[in-house]
Amino acid sequence: MKSFLHSLTIALGLTCIAIAPASSETIANSKQFGIAPPACERETQLYLNICASRWAKTADFLRSLIYDEVYSQIPESRQSQLKAVEKTWNSYRDAHCQELSAPFQKGSIYPLLYLSCRARVTNDRIADLQGTNFSQITSDVTTQRLAKILNHEKMKNSVGQRQWLQYQAQQCQFESLGFIETSRSAKQCRDRLAEGRLLELEAMLGTR
């Protein structure tokens, strides 16, 4: 995986992006999945925006490769289910990142916020596809923090939240049928995805 990512970096000319390990051996010690955040040569807004764009594009390219690999390895009878999950995830990613960056749409920081959000959510999807994404927070704490944010921000009926709930249901149903080697219960899947949603919402609040 490392050699593949290194070749990918060279091929795309991504000189300001560091590659994070994506193996299951390192995932327990790191919250990074897929492509690591960019380390830009300069801290100007223009450079940060450019690096965020490269980060998002590279993460999405890696996701597409992993998706294609998973798709080719599952029974044909389940491929339509994976397509539906991926379509819902795409809708969630777009809606959530638009909601996160909407207050800054007319500012120079908008590309950085929007594209960084897409990269983060894509990295989570990479980990879900690989079966290397595990919960770090207890389910009770996640539930409490998530409920507080949704109630306070009145986002329960937002497009992003509706799309995420649909993605959570579809992804956990897909996982329950054993598309990955790691055996997990439906509750473990729901807790893991809820944690990812919590961290994204907290990142959103951190920009406000």
PDB file of C-alpha atoms in Angstrom:
ATOM      1  CA  MET A   1       0.000   0.000   0.000  1.00  0.00           C
ATOM      2  CA  LYS A   2       2.795   2.434   0.854  1.00  0.00           C
ATOM      3  CA  SER A   3       4.548   1.894  -2.491  1.00  0.00           C
ATOM      4  CA  PHE A   4       1.252   2.376  -4.319  1.00  0.00           C
ATOM      5  CA  LEU A   5       0.537   5.623  -2.495  1.00  0.00           C
ATOM      6  CA  HIS A   6       4.085   6.833  -3.111  1.00  0.00           C
ATOM      7  CA  SER A   7       3.684   6.175  -6.840  1.00  0.00           C
ATOM      8  CA  LEU A   8       0.318   7.904  -6.775  1.00  0.00           C
ATOM      9  CA  THR A   9       1.857  10.964  -5.162  1.00  0.00           C
ATOM     10  CA  ILE A  10       4.615  11.177  -7.759  1.00  0.00           C
ATOM     11  CA  ALA A  11       2.203  10.622 -10.639  1.00  0.00           C
ATOM     12  CA  LEU A  12      -0.096  13.424  -9.531  1.00  0.00           C
ATOM     13  CA  GLY A  13       2.680  15.798  -8.543  1.00  0.00           C
ATOM     14  CA  LEU A  14       1.452  16.116  -4.965  1.00  0.00           C
ATOM     15  CA  THR A  15       4.596  17.568  -3.460  1.00  0.00           C
ATOM     16  CA  CYS A  16       2.802  19.222  -0.544  1.00  0.00           C
ATOM     17  CA  ILE A  17       0.908  16.152   0.661  1.00  0.00           C
ATOM     18  CA  ALA A  18       2.122  13.573   3.137  1.00  0.00           C
ATOM     19  CA  ILE A  19       0.817  10.029   2.894  1.00  0.00           C
ATOM     20  CA  ALA A  20      -0.630   8.407   6.003  1.00  0.00           C
ATOM     21  CA  PRO A  21      -0.400   4.654   6.600  1.00  0.00           C
ATOM     22  CA  ALA A  22      -3.578   2.841   5.647  1.00  0.00           C
ATOM     23  CA  SER A  23      -2.737  -0.598   7.017  1.00  0.00           C
ATOM     24  CA  SER A  24      -4.751  -2.250   9.775  1.00  0.00           C
ATOM     25  CA  GLU A  25      -1.570  -2.666  11.835  1.00  0.00           C
ATOM     26  CA  THR A  26      -1.160   1.081  12.273  1.00  0.00           C
ATOM     27  CA  ILE A  27      -4.772   2.160  12.308  1.00  0.00           C
ATOM     28  CA  ALA A  28      -5.233   1.478  16.020  1.00  0.00           C
ATOM     29  CA  ASN A  29      -2.505   3.986  16.833  1.00  0.00           C
ATOM     30  CA  SER A  30      -3.630   6.671  14.425  1.00  0.00           C
ATOM     31  CA  LYS A  31      -6.845   8.469  13.562  1.00  0.00           C
ATOM     32  CA  GLN A  32      -5.572   8.992  10.032  1.00  0.00           C
ATOM     33  CA  PHE A  33      -6.989   6.863   7.241  1.00  0.00           C
ATOM     34  CA  GLY A  34      -6.034   7.008   3.592  1.00  0.00           C
ATOM     35  CA  ILE A  35      -4.432  10.335   2.680  1.00  0.00           C
ATOM     36  CA  ALA A  36      -2.934  12.527   5.411  1.00  0.00           C
ATOM     37  CA  PRO A  37      -3.596  16.279   5.651  1.00  0.00           C
ATOM     38  CA  PRO A  38      -1.388  18.416   3.437  1.00  0.00           C
ATOM     39  CA  ALA A  39       1.873  19.945   4.600  1.00  0.00           C
ATOM     40  CA  CYS A  40       1.984  23.025   2.413  1.00  0.00           C
ATOM     41  CA  GLU A  41       5.135  24.861   1.437  1.00  0.00           C
ATOM     42  CA  ARG A  42       3.579  28.182   2.433  1.00  0.00           C
ATOM     43  CA  GLU A  43       0.886  29.188   4.898  1.00  0.00           C
ATOM     44  CA  THR A  44      -0.785  31.755   2.656  1.00  0.00           C
ATOM     45  CA  GLN A  45      -4.479  31.320   1.936  1.00  0.00           C
ATOM     46  CA  LEU A  46      -3.821  30.652  -1.743  1.00  0.00           C
ATOM     47  CA  TYR A  47      -1.376  27.834  -1.028  1.00  0.00           C
ATOM     48  CA  LEU A  48      -3.621  26.345   1.646  1.00  0.00           C
ATOM     49  CA  ASN A  49      -6.534  26.316  -0.783  1.00  0.00           C
ATOM     50  CA  ILE A  50      -4.437  24.646  -3.475  1.00  0.00           C
ATOM     51  CA  CYS A  51      -3.161  22.001  -1.071  1.00  0.00           C
ATOM     52  CA  ALA A  52      -6.685  21.299   0.174  1.00  0.00           C
ATOM     53  CA  SER A  53      -7.782  20.781  -3.422  1.00  0.00           C
ATOM     54  CA  ARG A  54      -4.978  18.314  -4.022  1.00  0.00           C
ATOM     55  CA  TRP A  55      -5.750  16.549  -0.763  1.00  0.00           C
ATOM     56  CA  ALA A  56      -9.419  16.126  -1.670  1.00  0.00           C
ATOM     57  CA  LYS A  57      -8.659  14.940  -5.203  1.00  0.00           C
ATOM     58  CA  THR A  58      -6.050  12.431  -4.057  1.00  0.00           C
ATOM     59  CA  ALA A  59      -8.271  11.042  -1.297  1.00  0.00           C
ATOM     60  CA  ASP A  60     -11.140  10.667  -3.748  1.00  0.00           C
ATOM     61  CA  PHE A  61      -8.915   8.950  -6.291  1.00  0.00           C
ATOM     62  CA  LEU A  62      -7.745   6.454  -3.683  1.00  0.00           C
ATOM     63  CA  ARG A  63     -11.349   5.898  -2.576  1.00  0.00           C
ATOM     64  CA  SER A  64     -12.402   5.162  -6.141  1.00  0.00           C
ATOM     65  CA  LEU A  65      -9.637   2.573  -6.519  1.00  0.00           C
ATOM     66  CA  ILE A  66     -10.549   0.849  -3.254  1.00  0.00           C
ATOM     67  CA  TYR A  67     -14.242   0.963  -4.132  1.00  0.00           C
ATOM     68  CA  ASP A  68     -13.558  -0.668  -7.501  1.00  0.00           C
ATOM     69  CA  GLU A  69     -11.529  -3.380  -5.787  1.00  0.00           C
ATOM     70  CA  VAL A  70     -14.262  -4.124  -3.232  1.00  0.00           C
ATOM     71  CA  TYR A  71     -16.890  -4.059  -5.975  1.00  0.00           C
ATOM     72  CA  SER A  72     -14.989  -6.605  -8.050  1.00  0.00           C
ATOM     73  CA  GLN A  73     -14.560  -8.969  -5.101  1.00  0.00           C
ATOM     74  CA  ILE A  74     -18.151  -9.202  -3.868  1.00  0.00           C
ATOM     75  CA  PRO A  75     -20.848 -11.409  -5.416  1.00  0.00           C
ATOM     76  CA  GLU A  76     -22.683  -9.892  -8.356  1.00  0.00           C
ATOM     77  CA  SER A  77     -25.923 -10.107  -6.387  1.00  0.00           C
ATOM     78  CA  ARG A  78     -24.529  -7.598  -3.874  1.00  0.00           C
ATOM     79  CA  GLN A  79     -22.945  -5.113  -6.263  1.00  0.00           C
ATOM     80  CA  SER A  80     -26.143  -3.108  -6.663  1.00  0.00           C
ATOM     81  CA  GLN A  81     -26.301  -2.759  -2.877  1.00  0.00           C
ATOM     82  CA  LEU A  82     -22.765  -1.383  -2.756  1.00  0.00           C
ATOM     83  CA  LYS A  83     -23.622   1.058  -5.544  1.00  0.00           C
ATOM     84  CA  ALA A  84     -26.589   2.318  -3.522  1.00  0.00           C
ATOM     85  CA  VAL A  85     -24.442   2.765  -0.400  1.00  0.00           C
ATOM     86  CA  GLU A  86     -21.831   4.687  -2.370  1.00  0.00           C
ATOM     87  CA  LYS A  87     -24.457   6.930  -3.966  1.00  0.00           C
ATOM     88  CA  THR A  88     -25.914   7.793  -0.563  1.00  0.00           C
ATOM     89  CA  TRP A  89     -22.445   8.419   0.855  1.00  0.00           C
ATOM     90  CA  ASN A  90     -21.675  10.827  -2.001  1.00  0.00           C
ATOM     91  CA  SER A  91     -24.871  12.747  -1.241  1.00  0.00           C
ATOM     92  CA  TYR A  92     -23.998  12.890   2.446  1.00  0.00           C
ATOM     93  CA  ARG A  93     -20.446  14.106   1.788  1.00  0.00           C
ATOM     94  CA  ASP A  94     -21.627  16.883  -0.534  1.00  0.00           C
ATOM     95  CA  ALA A  95     -24.462  18.024   1.737  1.00  0.00           C
ATOM     96  CA  HIS A  96     -22.393  17.982   4.909  1.00  0.00           C
ATOM     97  CA  CYS A  97     -19.435  19.854   3.460  1.00  0.00           C
ATOM     98  CA  GLN A  98     -21.716  22.446   1.902  1.00  0.00           C
ATOM     99  CA  GLU A  99     -23.378  22.991   5.288  1.00  0.00           C
ATOM    100  CA  LEU A 100     -20.010  23.272   7.013  1.00  0.00           C
ATOM    101  CA  SER A 101     -18.608  25.859   4.635  1.00  0.00           C
ATOM    102  CA  ALA A 102     -21.799  27.760   3.721  1.00  0.00           C
ATOM    103  CA  PRO A 103     -21.236  30.674   6.180  1.00  0.00           C
ATOM    104  CA  PHE A 104     -17.878  31.357   4.509  1.00  0.00           C
ATOM    105  CA  GLN A 105     -18.955  30.972   0.889  1.00  0.00           C
ATOM    106  CA  LYS A 106     -17.954  34.519  -0.049  1.00  0.00           C
ATOM    107  CA  GLY A 107     -14.631  34.433   1.802  1.00  0.00           C
ATOM    108  CA  SER A 108     -11.163  33.387   0.670  1.00  0.00           C
ATOM    109  CA  ILE A 109     -11.144  30.588   3.255  1.00  0.00           C
ATOM    110  CA  TYR A 110     -14.140  28.843   1.661  1.00  0.00           C
ATOM    111  CA  PRO A 111     -12.138  26.477  -0.616  1.00  0.00           C
ATOM    112  CA  LEU A 112      -9.953  25.387   2.306  1.00  0.00           C
ATOM    113  CA  LEU A 113     -12.943  24.554   4.530  1.00  0.00           C
ATOM    114  CA  TYR A 114     -15.012  22.857   1.831  1.00  0.00           C
ATOM    115  CA  LEU A 115     -12.230  20.795   0.261  1.00  0.00           C
ATOM    116  CA  SER A 116     -10.665  19.799   3.590  1.00  0.00           C
ATOM    117  CA  CYS A 117     -14.083  18.594   4.686  1.00  0.00           C
ATOM    118  CA  ARG A 118     -14.415  16.480   1.552  1.00  0.00           C
ATOM    119  CA  ALA A 119     -10.992  14.971   2.153  1.00  0.00           C
ATOM    120  CA  ARG A 120     -11.765  14.084   5.789  1.00  0.00           C
ATOM    121  CA  VAL A 121     -15.116  12.504   4.969  1.00  0.00           C
ATOM    122  CA  THR A 122     -13.523  10.626   2.071  1.00  0.00           C
ATOM    123  CA  ASN A 123     -10.804   9.271   4.351  1.00  0.00           C
ATOM    124  CA  ASP A 124     -13.528   7.936   6.656  1.00  0.00           C
ATOM    125  CA  ARG A 125     -15.173   6.264   3.665  1.00  0.00           C
ATOM    126  CA  ILE A 126     -11.845   4.709   2.680  1.00  0.00           C
ATOM    127  CA  ALA A 127     -11.561   3.203   6.146  1.00  0.00           C
ATOM    128  CA  ASP A 128     -15.136   1.917   5.978  1.00  0.00           C
ATOM    129  CA  LEU A 129     -14.441   0.253   2.633  1.00  0.00           C
ATOM    130  CA  GLN A 130     -11.222  -1.298   3.946  1.00  0.00           C
ATOM    131  CA  GLY A 131     -12.746  -2.389   7.231  1.00  0.00           C
ATOM    132  CA  THR A 132     -10.084  -0.493   9.175  1.00  0.00           C
ATOM    133  CA  ASN A 133     -12.241   2.123  10.873  1.00  0.00           C
ATOM    134  CA  PHE A 134     -12.817   1.492  14.586  1.00  0.00           C
ATOM    135  CA  SER A 135     -14.539   3.493  17.317  1.00  0.00           C
ATOM    136  CA  GLN A 136     -12.309   5.399  19.726  1.00  0.00           C
ATOM    137  CA  ILE A 137     -15.067   6.892  21.902  1.00  0.00           C
ATOM    138  CA  THR A 138     -17.526   4.911  24.027  1.00  0.00           C
ATOM    139  CA  SER A 139     -20.994   4.693  22.512  1.00  0.00           C
ATOM    140  CA  ASP A 140     -22.677   6.436  25.480  1.00  0.00           C
ATOM    141  CA  VAL A 141     -20.365   9.444  25.210  1.00  0.00           C
ATOM    142  CA  THR A 142     -20.839   9.585  21.447  1.00  0.00           C
ATOM    143  CA  THR A 143     -24.633   9.458  21.787  1.00  0.00           C
ATOM    144  CA  GLN A 144     -24.697  12.202  24.421  1.00  0.00           C
ATOM    145  CA  ARG A 145     -22.376  14.545  22.537  1.00  0.00           C
ATOM    146  CA  LEU A 146     -24.145  13.948  19.239  1.00  0.00           C
ATOM    147  CA  ALA A 147     -27.595  14.550  20.717  1.00  0.00           C
ATOM    148  CA  LYS A 148     -26.411  17.788  22.346  1.00  0.00           C
ATOM    149  CA  ILE A 149     -25.039  19.146  19.076  1.00  0.00           C
ATOM    150  CA  LEU A 150     -28.090  18.190  17.046  1.00  0.00           C
ATOM    151  CA  ASN A 151     -30.475  19.721  19.572  1.00  0.00           C
ATOM    152  CA  HIS A 152     -28.448  22.891  20.052  1.00  0.00           C
ATOM    153  CA  GLU A 153     -27.796  23.536  16.391  1.00  0.00           C
ATOM    154  CA  LYS A 154     -31.241  22.360  15.244  1.00  0.00           C
ATOM    155  CA  MET A 155     -29.647  20.196  12.583  1.00  0.00           C
ATOM    156  CA  LYS A 156     -31.773  17.094  13.081  1.00  0.00           C
ATOM    157  CA  ASN A 157     -33.693  17.839   9.892  1.00  0.00           C
ATOM    158  CA  SER A 158     -30.791  19.178   7.847  1.00  0.00           C
ATOM    159  CA  VAL A 159     -30.059  17.606   4.478  1.00  0.00           C
ATOM    160  CA  GLY A 160     -26.672  16.449   5.714  1.00  0.00           C
ATOM    161  CA  GLN A 161     -28.161  14.720   8.755  1.00  0.00           C
ATOM    162  CA  ARG A 162     -30.856  12.997   6.708  1.00  0.00           C
ATOM    163  CA  GLN A 163     -28.302  11.770   4.194  1.00  0.00           C
ATOM    164  CA  TRP A 164     -26.012  10.554   6.971  1.00  0.00           C
ATOM    165  CA  LEU A 165     -28.810   8.586   8.657  1.00  0.00           C
ATOM    166  CA  GLN A 166     -29.562   6.906   5.347  1.00  0.00           C
ATOM    167  CA  TYR A 167     -25.883   6.145   4.791  1.00  0.00           C
ATOM    168  CA  GLN A 168     -25.539   4.716   8.307  1.00  0.00           C
ATOM    169  CA  ALA A 169     -28.482   2.363   7.759  1.00  0.00           C
ATOM    170  CA  GLN A 170     -27.330   1.207   4.317  1.00  0.00           C
ATOM    171  CA  GLN A 171     -23.663   0.783   5.246  1.00  0.00           C
ATOM    172  CA  CYS A 172     -24.415  -1.200   8.399  1.00  0.00           C
ATOM    173  CA  GLN A 173     -26.782  -3.462   6.540  1.00  0.00           C
ATOM    174  CA  PHE A 174     -24.079  -4.035   3.930  1.00  0.00           C
ATOM    175  CA  GLU A 175     -21.469  -4.789   6.588  1.00  0.00           C
ATOM    176  CA  SER A 176     -23.796  -7.188   8.401  1.00  0.00           C
ATOM    177  CA  LEU A 177     -23.713  -9.468   5.370  1.00  0.00           C
ATOM    178  CA  GLY A 178     -19.959  -9.896   5.753  1.00  0.00           C
ATOM    179  CA  PHE A 179     -18.249  -7.917   3.009  1.00  0.00           C
ATOM    180  CA  ILE A 180     -15.131  -7.505   5.163  1.00  0.00           C
ATOM    181  CA  GLU A 181     -13.056 -10.032   7.076  1.00  0.00           C
ATOM    182  CA  THR A 182     -13.430  -8.277  10.435  1.00  0.00           C
ATOM    183  CA  SER A 183     -16.620  -9.462  12.105  1.00  0.00           C
ATOM    184  CA  ARG A 184     -18.706  -6.662  13.653  1.00  0.00           C
ATOM    185  CA  SER A 185     -22.193  -6.378  15.016  1.00  0.00           C
ATOM    186  CA  ALA A 186     -24.744  -3.917  13.663  1.00  0.00           C
ATOM    187  CA  LYS A 187     -24.368  -1.911  16.872  1.00  0.00           C
ATOM    188  CA  GLN A 188     -20.595  -1.655  16.408  1.00  0.00           C
ATOM    189  CA  CYS A 189     -21.170  -0.350  12.913  1.00  0.00           C
ATOM    190  CA  ARG A 190     -23.746   2.222  14.047  1.00  0.00           C
ATOM    191  CA  ASP A 191     -21.502   3.365  16.901  1.00  0.00           C
ATOM    192  CA  ARG A 192     -18.516   3.730  14.593  1.00  0.00           C
ATOM    193  CA  LEU A 193     -20.390   5.782  12.029  1.00  0.00           C
ATOM    194  CA  ALA A 194     -22.009   7.866  14.761  1.00  0.00           C
ATOM    195  CA  GLU A 195     -18.550   8.705  16.072  1.00  0.00           C
ATOM    196  CA  GLY A 196     -17.455   9.824  12.622  1.00  0.00           C
ATOM    197  CA  ARG A 197     -20.544  12.012  12.333  1.00  0.00           C
ATOM    198  CA  LEU A 198     -19.896  13.462  15.794  1.00  0.00           C
ATOM    199  CA  LEU A 199     -16.308  14.405  14.936  1.00  0.00           C
ATOM    200  CA  GLU A 200     -17.411  16.027  11.683  1.00  0.00           C
ATOM    201  CA  LEU A 201     -20.103  18.074  13.441  1.00  0.00           C
ATOM    202  CA  GLU A 202     -17.603  19.151  16.095  1.00  0.00           C
ATOM    203  CA  ALA A 203     -15.229  20.188  13.316  1.00  0.00           C
ATOM    204  CA  MET A 204     -18.099  22.189  11.835  1.00  0.00           C
ATOM    205  CA  LEU A 205     -18.745  23.970  15.117  1.00  0.00           C
ATOM    206  CA  GLY A 206     -15.036  24.678  15.413  1.00  0.00           C
ATOM    207  CA  THR A 207     -15.216  26.823  12.275  1.00  0.00           C
ATOM    208  CA  ARG A 208     -18.142  28.958  13.509  1.00  0.00           C
TER     209      ARG A 208
END
